[in-house]
Amino acid sequence: MAHTEFDLRERRSIEDMLNAKLPVSRIADELGRHRSSVYREIKRNGFVANELPELNGYYDVVAQKSATARRARRRKLIRLPALREAVIDRLKEGWSPEQVAGRLAFEGHETHVSHETIYAWVYGPEGRSEELARHLPRRRQKRRPRYARRSRNQVFPPERSIHQRPEYVKARETFGEWEGDLMIFERAQGSMNVATLVERKTRFAVLFRNNNRSSKHFMNSLISVMTPLPQAARKSITFDRGFEFRDWRKLDAGIGTTAWFCDPQAPWQKGSVENLNGRARRVLPRDTPIASLSRPQMKQISERLNATPRKCLGWRTPAEAFREEMAKLR
């Protein structure tokens, strides 16, 4: 199997799961990686400060910068001045990168370089600074590697983007369109969290305890909670791009519910559930002992939120608005 480097999305997930105290073997399963790869990533790109050891840890942005710098150090055309000059001289003669690479191999140079590497370097920061692209037979604004392929099984594919979500969902015109999220608590609570759901039109809230942040576990629990509702009352759910939601396909296959996703790092695009989380924090602060909350207690919290009149509903409560919409489905 071809080697693929960790990207920023995976590194962000690793940081989140380490903060949630998940073991590395579990993190590897969630990412679809071998546990040795995850161990190596954490060790190589973790942050270490001898003067302030309390800051030591794994941070996604720091890890990404470390990996980028390491790749730059090992790139031949940056690391080897003689090879770089040989390539530049031939490019300025009007040779194509393929001709340059082929000729270097033919002449028996000790170090070879592929034409794709030359293209990437020409269109990269170093090549742009020297305006090397103007020497190419066919100049473009940028180049994507010829053999690069888009993943056939993307975690959050473009067609599931919130920008593809029908306008009537955005306008809250139809019933049965939900938003979902997880409320995370202090590390002392382990991986336990509270799942929050809100129906966009009626602002009706559903909260339930979720014992870990595994996507498989969360989706199974979510399906169990949503199944009693008629299909017309559970048409879609909008999530952010957290790793807990990567098994979203189970929703469509299990209960026929469509999933939509916010842009990366844009949780405000699901503002209804973010608002709900803020309200729920009044009774579920971050130091709440989640393990002690029973199912009846979680139901009471949901009922309390749903019994509060809302200006956006004409001072009806979410429970009243939800019952009215459910009655229309009978």
Short mmCIF file of C-alpha atoms in Angstrom, two decimals:
data_model
loop_
_atom_site.label_atom_id
_atom_site.label_comp_id
_atom_site.label_asym_id
_atom_site.label_seq_id
_atom_site.Cartn_x
_atom_site.Cartn_y
_atom_site.Cartn_z
CA MET A 1 0.00 0.00 0.00
CA ALA A 2 1.31 3.46 -0.89
CA HIS A 3 2.67 5.57 1.95
CA THR A 4 0.63 8.69 2.68
CA GLU A 5 1.66 11.41 5.11
CA PHE A 6 -0.64 12.67 7.85
CA ASP A 7 -2.52 15.81 6.88
CA LEU A 8 -3.72 18.68 9.07
CA ARG A 9 -7.21 17.17 9.46
CA GLU A 10 -5.74 13.93 10.82
CA ARG A 11 -3.36 15.81 13.08
CA ARG A 12 -6.27 17.84 14.45
CA SER A 13 -8.14 14.59 15.16
CA ILE A 14 -5.07 13.14 16.92
CA GLU A 15 -4.85 16.19 19.19
CA ASP A 16 -8.57 15.99 20.01
CA MET A 17 -8.42 12.28 20.81
CA LEU A 18 -5.25 12.62 22.91
CA ASN A 19 -6.98 15.37 24.90
CA ALA A 20 -9.91 12.99 25.35
CA LYS A 21 -7.45 10.41 26.79
CA LEU A 22 -8.06 7.85 24.04
CA PRO A 23 -5.31 5.20 23.71
CA VAL A 24 -3.14 5.31 20.61
CA SER A 25 -4.52 2.00 19.38
CA ARG A 26 -8.02 3.49 19.44
CA ILE A 27 -6.81 6.63 17.66
CA ALA A 28 -5.25 4.47 14.95
CA ASP A 29 -8.53 2.60 14.46
CA GLU A 30 -10.46 5.87 14.16
CA LEU A 31 -8.04 7.20 11.56
CA GLY A 32 -7.68 3.95 9.66
CA ARG A 33 -3.92 3.97 10.34
CA HIS A 34 -1.49 1.47 11.84
CA ARG A 35 -0.82 2.22 15.49
CA SER A 36 2.94 2.35 14.79
CA SER A 37 2.33 5.20 12.35
CA VAL A 38 0.40 7.15 14.98
CA TYR A 39 3.05 6.49 17.65
CA ARG A 40 5.75 7.70 15.25
CA GLU A 41 3.75 10.81 14.30
CA ILE A 42 3.25 11.78 17.96
CA LYS A 43 6.92 11.18 18.80
CA ARG A 44 8.37 12.94 15.74
CA ASN A 45 6.09 15.97 15.64
CA GLY A 46 5.20 16.46 19.28
CA PHE A 47 6.17 19.72 20.99
CA VAL A 48 8.97 19.53 23.60
CA ALA A 49 10.09 22.52 25.69
CA ASN A 50 12.84 21.68 28.18
CA GLU A 51 12.40 25.00 29.99
CA LEU A 52 8.61 24.63 30.32
CA PRO A 53 7.85 20.90 30.40
CA GLU A 54 4.23 21.58 31.33
CA LEU A 55 3.72 22.79 27.75
CA ASN A 56 4.95 19.53 26.25
CA GLY A 57 2.37 17.73 24.16
CA TYR A 58 0.97 17.19 20.70
CA TYR A 59 -0.48 20.24 18.91
CA ASP A 60 -1.89 19.90 15.41
CA VAL A 61 -0.54 23.18 13.97
CA VAL A 62 2.92 22.66 15.49
CA ALA A 63 3.01 19.10 14.16
CA GLN A 64 2.00 20.28 10.69
CA LYS A 65 4.76 22.91 10.63
CA SER A 66 7.36 20.40 11.82
CA ALA A 67 6.39 17.91 9.13
CA THR A 68 6.45 20.61 6.43
CA ALA A 69 9.91 21.73 7.48
CA ARG A 70 11.16 18.15 7.47
CA ARG A 71 9.84 17.58 3.97
CA ALA A 72 11.58 20.74 2.78
CA ARG A 73 14.91 19.56 4.21
CA ARG A 74 14.75 16.29 2.33
CA ARG A 75 13.64 17.73 -1.01
CA LYS A 76 16.46 17.19 -3.46
CA LEU A 77 16.23 20.46 -5.33
CA ILE A 78 16.55 22.43 -2.09
CA ARG A 79 19.11 20.19 -0.45
CA LEU A 80 21.46 19.65 -3.42
CA PRO A 81 22.78 22.92 -4.99
CA ALA A 82 24.56 21.18 -7.90
CA LEU A 83 21.42 19.34 -8.97
CA ARG A 84 19.39 22.52 -8.59
CA GLU A 85 21.74 24.51 -10.82
CA ALA A 86 21.72 21.78 -13.45
CA VAL A 87 17.92 21.85 -13.56
CA ILE A 88 17.72 25.65 -13.67
CA ASP A 89 20.26 25.89 -16.51
CA ARG A 90 18.27 23.48 -18.67
CA LEU A 91 14.95 25.11 -17.89
CA LYS A 92 16.35 28.45 -18.99
CA GLU A 93 17.35 26.78 -22.26
CA GLY A 94 13.66 26.08 -22.83
CA TRP A 95 13.70 22.39 -21.95
CA SER A 96 10.58 20.87 -20.45
CA PRO A 97 10.85 19.27 -16.98
CA GLU A 98 10.40 15.86 -18.60
CA GLN A 99 13.34 16.54 -20.94
CA VAL A 100 15.44 17.76 -18.02
CA ALA A 101 14.71 14.70 -15.89
CA GLY A 102 15.26 12.32 -18.79
CA ARG A 103 18.56 13.90 -19.81
CA LEU A 104 19.94 13.88 -16.27
CA ALA A 105 19.20 10.16 -16.04
CA PHE A 106 20.74 9.57 -19.49
CA GLU A 107 23.93 11.42 -18.53
CA GLY A 108 24.29 9.19 -15.48
CA HIS A 109 24.08 11.83 -12.80
CA GLU A 110 24.53 10.44 -9.33
CA THR A 111 21.19 11.84 -8.17
CA HIS A 112 18.05 11.59 -10.29
CA VAL A 113 14.94 13.72 -10.06
CA SER A 114 11.52 13.13 -11.61
CA HIS A 115 9.75 15.61 -13.86
CA GLU A 116 6.88 15.79 -11.36
CA THR A 117 9.34 16.89 -8.67
CA ILE A 118 10.68 19.58 -10.99
CA TYR A 119 7.15 20.81 -11.74
CA ALA A 120 6.29 20.91 -8.03
CA TRP A 121 9.48 22.86 -7.29
CA VAL A 122 8.95 25.32 -10.17
CA TYR A 123 5.42 26.11 -8.98
CA GLY A 124 6.44 26.07 -5.31
CA PRO A 125 7.69 29.04 -3.26
CA GLU A 126 11.33 28.62 -4.33
CA GLY A 127 10.55 28.36 -8.03
CA ARG A 128 8.11 31.26 -7.93
CA SER A 129 10.70 33.48 -6.28
CA GLU A 130 13.00 32.89 -9.27
CA GLU A 131 10.13 33.10 -11.79
CA LEU A 132 11.10 29.77 -13.31
CA ALA A 133 7.62 29.04 -14.64
CA ARG A 134 8.12 31.63 -17.41
CA HIS A 135 10.75 29.34 -18.96
CA LEU A 136 8.33 26.41 -19.35
CA PRO A 137 6.95 25.61 -22.80
CA ARG A 138 3.43 25.77 -21.36
CA ARG A 139 3.04 27.98 -18.34
CA ARG A 140 0.11 27.62 -15.93
CA GLN A 141 -0.89 29.35 -12.72
CA LYS A 142 -0.33 26.18 -10.73
CA ARG A 143 0.10 22.48 -11.30
CA ARG A 144 -1.48 19.47 -9.66
CA PRO A 145 0.60 16.29 -9.85
CA ARG A 146 -0.45 14.35 -12.93
CA TYR A 147 -0.99 11.10 -11.11
CA ALA A 148 -2.69 12.52 -8.06
CA ARG A 149 -6.17 11.14 -7.52
CA ARG A 150 -8.96 12.32 -5.33
CA SER A 151 -9.96 9.83 -2.70
CA ARG A 152 -12.93 7.73 -3.70
CA ASN A 153 -13.97 7.47 -0.10
CA GLN A 154 -13.53 10.92 1.37
CA VAL A 155 -14.61 11.27 4.98
CA PHE A 156 -16.61 14.43 4.28
CA PRO A 157 -17.10 14.59 0.49
CA PRO A 158 -17.88 17.90 -1.25
CA GLU A 159 -21.43 16.84 -2.13
CA ARG A 160 -22.21 16.68 1.61
CA SER A 161 -21.06 20.28 2.18
CA ILE A 162 -23.45 22.70 3.87
CA HIS A 163 -23.27 24.75 0.68
CA GLN A 164 -25.03 21.90 -1.15
CA ARG A 165 -27.77 21.77 1.48
CA PRO A 166 -31.17 22.79 -0.01
CA GLU A 167 -32.19 26.39 0.54
CA TYR A 168 -35.41 25.38 2.30
CA VAL A 169 -33.30 23.79 5.06
CA LYS A 170 -31.35 26.99 5.56
CA ALA A 171 -34.60 28.99 5.63
CA ARG A 172 -36.14 26.66 8.26
CA GLU A 173 -39.15 26.12 6.02
CA THR A 174 -39.45 22.38 6.58
CA PHE A 175 -39.75 20.22 9.67
CA GLY A 176 -37.35 17.38 10.39
CA GLU A 177 -34.03 19.12 9.67
CA TRP A 178 -31.68 18.78 12.66
CA GLU A 179 -28.27 19.92 13.83
CA GLY A 180 -25.99 17.79 16.03
CA ASP A 181 -22.91 18.27 18.20
CA LEU A 182 -21.08 16.97 21.27
CA MET A 183 -20.54 18.85 24.52
CA ILE A 184 -17.07 18.06 25.88
CA PHE A 185 -16.21 18.20 29.59
CA GLU A 186 -13.12 18.34 31.79
CA ARG A 187 -10.47 15.69 31.33
CA ALA A 188 -11.42 14.16 34.68
CA GLN A 189 -14.63 12.96 33.02
CA GLY A 190 -12.62 10.87 30.55
CA SER A 191 -14.13 10.39 27.10
CA MET A 192 -17.73 10.76 28.29
CA ASN A 193 -19.69 13.59 26.70
CA VAL A 194 -23.22 14.76 26.02
CA ALA A 195 -24.68 14.58 22.52
CA THR A 196 -26.94 17.51 21.62
CA LEU A 197 -29.54 17.62 18.84
CA VAL A 198 -31.87 20.44 17.87
CA GLU A 199 -34.62 20.54 15.25
CA ARG A 200 -34.05 23.70 13.23
CA LYS A 201 -37.65 24.83 12.71
CA THR A 202 -39.03 24.21 16.21
CA ARG A 203 -35.78 24.48 18.25
CA PHE A 204 -36.77 21.22 19.94
CA ALA A 205 -33.76 19.78 21.80
CA VAL A 206 -32.69 16.22 22.53
CA LEU A 207 -29.75 15.51 24.85
CA PHE A 208 -28.30 12.14 25.74
CA ARG A 209 -25.18 10.88 27.48
CA ASN A 210 -22.54 9.48 25.16
CA ASN A 211 -20.00 7.23 26.85
CA ASN A 212 -17.10 7.77 24.45
CA ARG A 213 -16.11 9.73 21.35
CA SER A 214 -15.97 6.79 18.99
CA SER A 215 -17.82 7.64 15.79
CA LYS A 216 -19.24 4.14 15.54
CA HIS A 217 -20.59 4.28 19.09
CA PHE A 218 -22.01 7.77 18.62
CA MET A 219 -23.81 6.93 15.37
CA ASN A 220 -25.30 3.76 16.86
CA SER A 221 -26.60 5.76 19.84
CA LEU A 222 -27.91 8.49 17.57
CA ILE A 223 -29.77 5.99 15.39
CA SER A 224 -31.31 4.46 18.51
CA VAL A 225 -32.52 7.88 19.68
CA MET A 226 -33.88 8.98 16.29
CA THR A 227 -35.52 5.71 15.18
CA PRO A 228 -38.81 6.23 17.10
CA LEU A 229 -39.48 9.40 15.07
CA PRO A 230 -41.29 9.07 11.73
CA GLN A 231 -39.10 9.46 8.65
CA ALA A 232 -40.52 12.91 7.90
CA ALA A 233 -39.34 14.10 11.33
CA ARG A 234 -35.69 13.05 10.80
CA LYS A 235 -34.83 14.07 7.24
CA SER A 236 -31.32 15.44 7.82
CA ILE A 237 -28.72 16.37 10.43
CA THR A 238 -25.99 19.01 10.03
CA PHE A 239 -22.68 18.40 11.84
CA ASP A 240 -19.27 20.01 11.97
CA ARG A 241 -16.25 18.02 10.75
CA GLY A 242 -15.26 16.45 14.06
CA PHE A 243 -13.89 12.90 13.96
CA GLU A 244 -16.94 11.74 15.96
CA PHE A 245 -19.09 12.17 12.84
CA ARG A 246 -16.92 10.31 10.32
CA ASP A 247 -19.33 7.32 10.27
CA TRP A 248 -22.20 9.51 9.02
CA ARG A 249 -23.01 7.05 6.24
CA LYS A 250 -24.58 4.81 8.88
CA LEU A 251 -27.39 7.36 9.24
CA ASP A 252 -28.49 7.14 5.63
CA ALA A 253 -28.17 3.37 5.53
CA GLY A 254 -29.78 2.83 8.94
CA ILE A 255 -32.64 5.33 9.19
CA GLY A 256 -32.62 7.21 5.88
CA THR A 257 -31.32 10.46 7.40
CA THR A 258 -29.09 12.70 5.26
CA ALA A 259 -25.96 14.27 6.76
CA TRP A 260 -24.58 17.71 5.92
CA PHE A 261 -21.28 19.20 7.11
CA CYS A 262 -20.03 22.69 7.94
CA ASP A 263 -16.87 24.07 6.41
CA PRO A 264 -13.65 23.18 8.26
CA GLN A 265 -13.31 25.17 11.50
CA ALA A 266 -16.69 26.84 10.97
CA PRO A 267 -18.97 25.50 13.73
CA TRP A 268 -21.00 28.74 13.68
CA GLN A 269 -22.60 27.48 10.46
CA LYS A 270 -24.70 25.20 12.67
CA GLY A 271 -25.76 28.06 14.92
CA SER A 272 -28.89 26.44 16.34
CA VAL A 273 -27.04 23.66 18.13
CA GLU A 274 -24.25 26.03 19.19
CA ASN A 275 -26.96 28.19 20.81
CA LEU A 276 -28.43 25.10 22.44
CA ASN A 277 -25.03 24.16 23.84
CA GLY A 278 -24.73 27.59 25.42
CA ARG A 279 -28.12 27.19 27.09
CA ALA A 280 -27.33 23.66 28.22
CA ARG A 281 -24.07 24.78 29.85
CA ARG A 282 -26.13 26.55 32.50
CA VAL A 283 -27.12 23.16 33.89
CA LEU A 284 -24.18 21.14 32.52
CA PRO A 285 -20.98 23.10 33.31
CA ARG A 286 -17.66 21.62 32.22
CA ASP A 287 -16.98 20.03 35.63
CA THR A 288 -20.27 18.08 35.64
CA PRO A 289 -19.73 14.41 36.67
CA ILE A 290 -21.24 12.97 33.50
CA ALA A 291 -21.03 9.34 34.68
CA SER A 292 -23.53 10.10 37.45
CA LEU A 293 -26.21 11.43 35.08
CA SER A 294 -28.93 8.87 34.48
CA ARG A 295 -31.15 8.66 31.42
CA PRO A 296 -34.15 10.12 33.33
CA GLN A 297 -31.97 13.05 34.45
CA MET A 298 -30.89 13.72 30.86
CA LYS A 299 -34.54 13.63 29.83
CA GLN A 300 -35.41 16.16 32.54
CA ILE A 301 -32.72 18.52 31.27
CA SER A 302 -34.09 18.22 27.72
CA GLU A 303 -37.63 18.86 28.95
CA ARG A 304 -36.50 21.92 30.87
CA LEU A 305 -34.90 23.39 27.75
CA ASN A 306 -37.94 22.54 25.64
CA ALA A 307 -40.33 24.16 28.13
CA THR A 308 -38.71 27.61 27.83
CA PRO A 309 -40.65 30.10 25.62
CA ARG A 310 -38.70 31.39 22.61
CA LYS A 311 -39.13 34.76 20.92
CA CYS A 312 -38.31 33.22 17.53
CA LEU A 313 -41.32 30.91 17.99
CA GLY A 314 -43.75 33.70 18.85
CA TRP A 315 -43.22 32.90 22.55
CA ARG A 316 -44.30 29.33 22.12
CA THR A 317 -42.09 26.70 23.70
CA PRO A 318 -40.07 24.28 21.55
CA ALA A 319 -42.15 21.42 22.97
CA GLU A 320 -45.38 23.10 21.80
CA ALA A 321 -43.98 23.86 18.35
CA PHE A 322 -42.67 20.30 18.00
CA ARG A 323 -46.04 18.77 18.96
CA GLU A 324 -47.79 20.94 16.37
CA GLU A 325 -45.44 19.79 13.62
CA MET A 326 -45.75 16.15 14.66
CA ALA A 327 -49.55 16.44 14.56
CA LYS A 328 -49.35 17.55 10.94
CA LEU A 329 -47.62 14.28 10.05
CA ARG A 330 -50.46 12.12 11.30
#
